[in-house]
Amino acid sequence: MIYSTGAAGSPTSLKATIQALATANGWTLSGAGVLYKGSSFVTFTTSTTILGISACGSTDGTLNPCNVNNAISGTVGEWANATITITINTNPDMFICVFKYDTNRIQVLMFGDIVKIHPDAFVGGNFVWAGSNSVAFAVSSGQTNVNREYGGL
């Protein structure tokens, strides 16, 4: 399991960090900006305050694209001061990034393969999720403002 910590800086710099760590650990970044490994395909969108993530089903992003992103968000100041902790797992492939933007405020971004063991559950496969410890976000691609709730750990 890979473990890394650092500063978030901005949505764009965190996207670059995620892509660099993932590609250094077996993921591939397509020319269309899709990060993939096995059956997991994800794309990222950024603004000055939001890092969005969305699932799709192909390296060019056109097969089964998800029209709703999950996202982590913060003010420009929160991004500048935030720390990140990243864990990369294999078998199943899973990427987890914890975005800590205040003493007791975090958001989490995850993607990869999810494996279910209950026969009545979703069969598993490609998944993405992002949100804070108190509310999950669903934002349209390109949206620049997200309402969020603050909560403690």
mmCIF file of N, CA, C and O in Angstrom, residues 28 30 32-43 54-66 126:
data_model
loop_
_atom_site.group_PDB
_atom_site.id
_atom_site.type_symbol
_atom_site.label_atom_id
_atom_site.label_comp_id
_atom_site.label_asym_id
_atom_site.label_seq_id
_atom_site.Cartn_x
_atom_site.Cartn_y
_atom_site.Cartn_z
ATOM 1 N N THR A 28 -2.805 4.569 -15.654
ATOM 2 C CA THR A 28 -2.411 5.190 -16.915
ATOM 3 C C THR A 28 -3.256 6.430 -17.136
ATOM 4 O O THR A 28 -4.452 6.430 -16.849
ATOM 5 N N SER A 30 -4.651 8.738 -20.058
ATOM 6 C CA SER A 30 -4.834 8.770 -21.511
ATOM 7 C C SER A 30 -4.649 10.190 -22.030
ATOM 8 O O SER A 30 -4.671 11.159 -21.264
ATOM 9 N N ALA A 32 -6.764 11.830 -23.495
ATOM 10 C CA ALA A 32 -8.019 12.554 -23.267
ATOM 11 C C ALA A 32 -8.173 12.956 -21.798
ATOM 12 O O ALA A 32 -9.211 13.486 -21.408
ATOM 13 N N GLY A 33 -7.163 12.674 -20.964
ATOM 14 C CA GLY A 33 -7.226 13.065 -19.556
ATOM 15 C C GLY A 33 -7.957 12.080 -18.663
ATOM 16 O O GLY A 33 -8.319 12.417 -17.544
ATOM 17 N N VAL A 34 -8.184 10.858 -19.154
ATOM 18 C CA VAL A 34 -8.850 9.834 -18.347
ATOM 19 C C VAL A 34 -7.777 9.026 -17.627
ATOM 20 O O VAL A 34 -6.846 8.506 -18.246
ATOM 21 N N LEU A 35 -7.899 8.938 -16.312
ATOM 22 C CA LEU A 35 -7.004 8.127 -15.495
ATOM 23 C C LEU A 35 -7.649 6.760 -15.361
ATOM 24 O O LEU A 35 -8.814 6.653 -14.970
ATOM 25 N N TYR A 36 -6.903 5.687 -15.688
ATOM 26 C CA TYR A 36 -7.542 4.376 -15.675
ATOM 27 C C TYR A 36 -6.579 3.265 -15.277
ATOM 28 O O TYR A 36 -5.372 3.361 -15.420
ATOM 29 N N LYS A 37 -7.196 2.207 -14.766
ATOM 30 C CA LYS A 37 -6.506 0.962 -14.447
ATOM 31 C C LYS A 37 -7.572 -0.119 -14.355
ATOM 32 O O LYS A 37 -8.572 0.052 -13.659
ATOM 33 N N GLY A 38 -7.363 -1.233 -15.059
ATOM 34 C CA GLY A 38 -8.358 -2.297 -15.047
ATOM 35 C C GLY A 38 -9.702 -1.788 -15.540
ATOM 36 O O GLY A 38 -9.799 -1.195 -16.605
ATOM 37 N N SER A 39 -10.748 -1.949 -14.728
ATOM 38 C CA SER A 39 -12.089 -1.496 -15.120
ATOM 39 C C SER A 39 -12.436 -0.124 -14.554
ATOM 40 O O SER A 39 -13.576 0.311 -14.637
ATOM 41 N N SER A 40 -11.457 0.564 -13.974
ATOM 42 C CA SER A 40 -11.698 1.889 -13.390
ATOM 43 C C SER A 40 -11.240 2.984 -14.344
ATOM 44 O O SER A 40 -10.085 3.003 -14.772
ATOM 45 N N PHE A 41 -12.150 3.898 -14.655
ATOM 46 C CA PHE A 41 -11.870 5.023 -15.534
ATOM 47 C C PHE A 41 -12.431 6.284 -14.878
ATOM 48 O O PHE A 41 -13.633 6.342 -14.598
ATOM 49 N N VAL A 42 -11.597 7.292 -14.623
ATOM 50 C CA VAL A 42 -12.077 8.518 -13.985
ATOM 51 C C VAL A 42 -11.526 9.751 -14.704
ATOM 52 O O VAL A 42 -10.446 9.714 -15.291
ATOM 53 N N THR A 43 -12.309 10.819 -14.653
ATOM 54 C CA THR A 43 -11.880 12.107 -15.187
ATOM 55 C C THR A 43 -11.999 13.154 -14.089
ATOM 56 O O THR A 43 -12.759 12.989 -13.136
ATOM 57 N N SER A 54 -15.302 12.274 -11.912
ATOM 58 C CA SER A 54 -16.434 11.603 -12.540
ATOM 59 C C SER A 54 -15.969 10.270 -13.116
ATOM 60 O O SER A 54 -14.816 10.134 -13.521
ATOM 61 N N ALA A 55 -16.857 9.296 -13.149
ATOM 62 C CA ALA A 55 -16.539 7.988 -13.721
ATOM 63 C C ALA A 55 -16.953 7.950 -15.179
ATOM 64 O O ALA A 55 -17.867 8.645 -15.605
ATOM 65 N N CYS A 56 -16.254 7.135 -15.951
ATOM 66 C CA CYS A 56 -16.643 6.859 -17.326
ATOM 67 C C CYS A 56 -16.221 5.430 -17.624
ATOM 68 O O CYS A 56 -15.715 4.736 -16.749
ATOM 69 N N GLY A 57 -16.400 4.961 -18.841
ATOM 70 C CA GLY A 57 -16.121 3.571 -19.139
ATOM 71 C C GLY A 57 -15.104 3.346 -20.239
ATOM 72 O O GLY A 57 -15.020 2.257 -20.782
ATOM 73 N N SER A 58 -14.329 4.383 -20.609
ATOM 74 C CA SER A 58 -13.346 4.214 -21.669
ATOM 75 C C SER A 58 -12.222 5.231 -21.521
ATOM 76 O O SER A 58 -12.372 6.242 -20.842
ATOM 77 N N THR A 59 -11.105 4.966 -22.195
ATOM 78 C CA THR A 59 -9.943 5.847 -22.086
ATOM 79 C C THR A 59 -10.149 7.206 -22.736
ATOM 80 O O THR A 59 -9.431 8.151 -22.427
ATOM 81 N N ASP A 60 -11.138 7.330 -23.617
ATOM 82 C CA ASP A 60 -11.412 8.649 -24.199
ATOM 83 C C ASP A 60 -12.563 9.362 -23.489
ATOM 84 O O ASP A 60 -12.930 10.476 -23.836
ATOM 85 N N GLY A 61 -13.151 8.712 -22.472
ATOM 86 C CA GLY A 61 -14.192 9.341 -21.669
ATOM 87 C C GLY A 61 -15.566 9.348 -22.293
ATOM 88 O O GLY A 61 -16.493 9.955 -21.760
ATOM 89 N N THR A 62 -15.741 8.667 -23.451
ATOM 90 C CA THR A 62 -17.035 8.740 -24.135
ATOM 91 C C THR A 62 -17.967 7.575 -23.832
ATOM 92 O O THR A 62 -19.162 7.671 -24.082
ATOM 93 N N LEU A 63 -17.472 6.471 -23.295
ATOM 94 C CA LEU A 63 -18.322 5.325 -23.004
ATOM 95 C C LEU A 63 -18.903 5.454 -21.604
ATOM 96 O O LEU A 63 -18.164 5.577 -20.626
ATOM 97 N N ASN A 64 -20.228 5.456 -21.519
ATOM 98 C CA ASN A 64 -20.934 5.564 -20.241
ATOM 99 C C ASN A 64 -20.423 6.703 -19.360
ATOM 100 O O ASN A 64 -20.138 6.504 -18.184
ATOM 101 N N PRO A 65 -20.300 7.912 -19.920
ATOM 102 C CA PRO A 65 -19.824 9.002 -19.069
ATOM 103 C C PRO A 65 -20.853 9.339 -17.997
ATOM 104 O O PRO A 65 -22.050 9.318 -18.252
ATOM 105 N N CYS A 66 -20.385 9.616 -16.806
ATOM 106 C CA CYS A 66 -21.257 10.022 -15.721
ATOM 107 C C CYS A 66 -21.489 11.517 -15.850
ATOM 108 O O CYS A 66 -20.539 12.284 -15.945
ATOM 109 N N ASN A 126 -16.245 -0.165 -11.142
ATOM 110 C CA ASN A 126 -15.760 1.207 -11.161
ATOM 111 C C ASN A 126 -16.591 2.099 -10.237
ATOM 112 O O ASN A 126 -17.811 2.089 -10.298
#
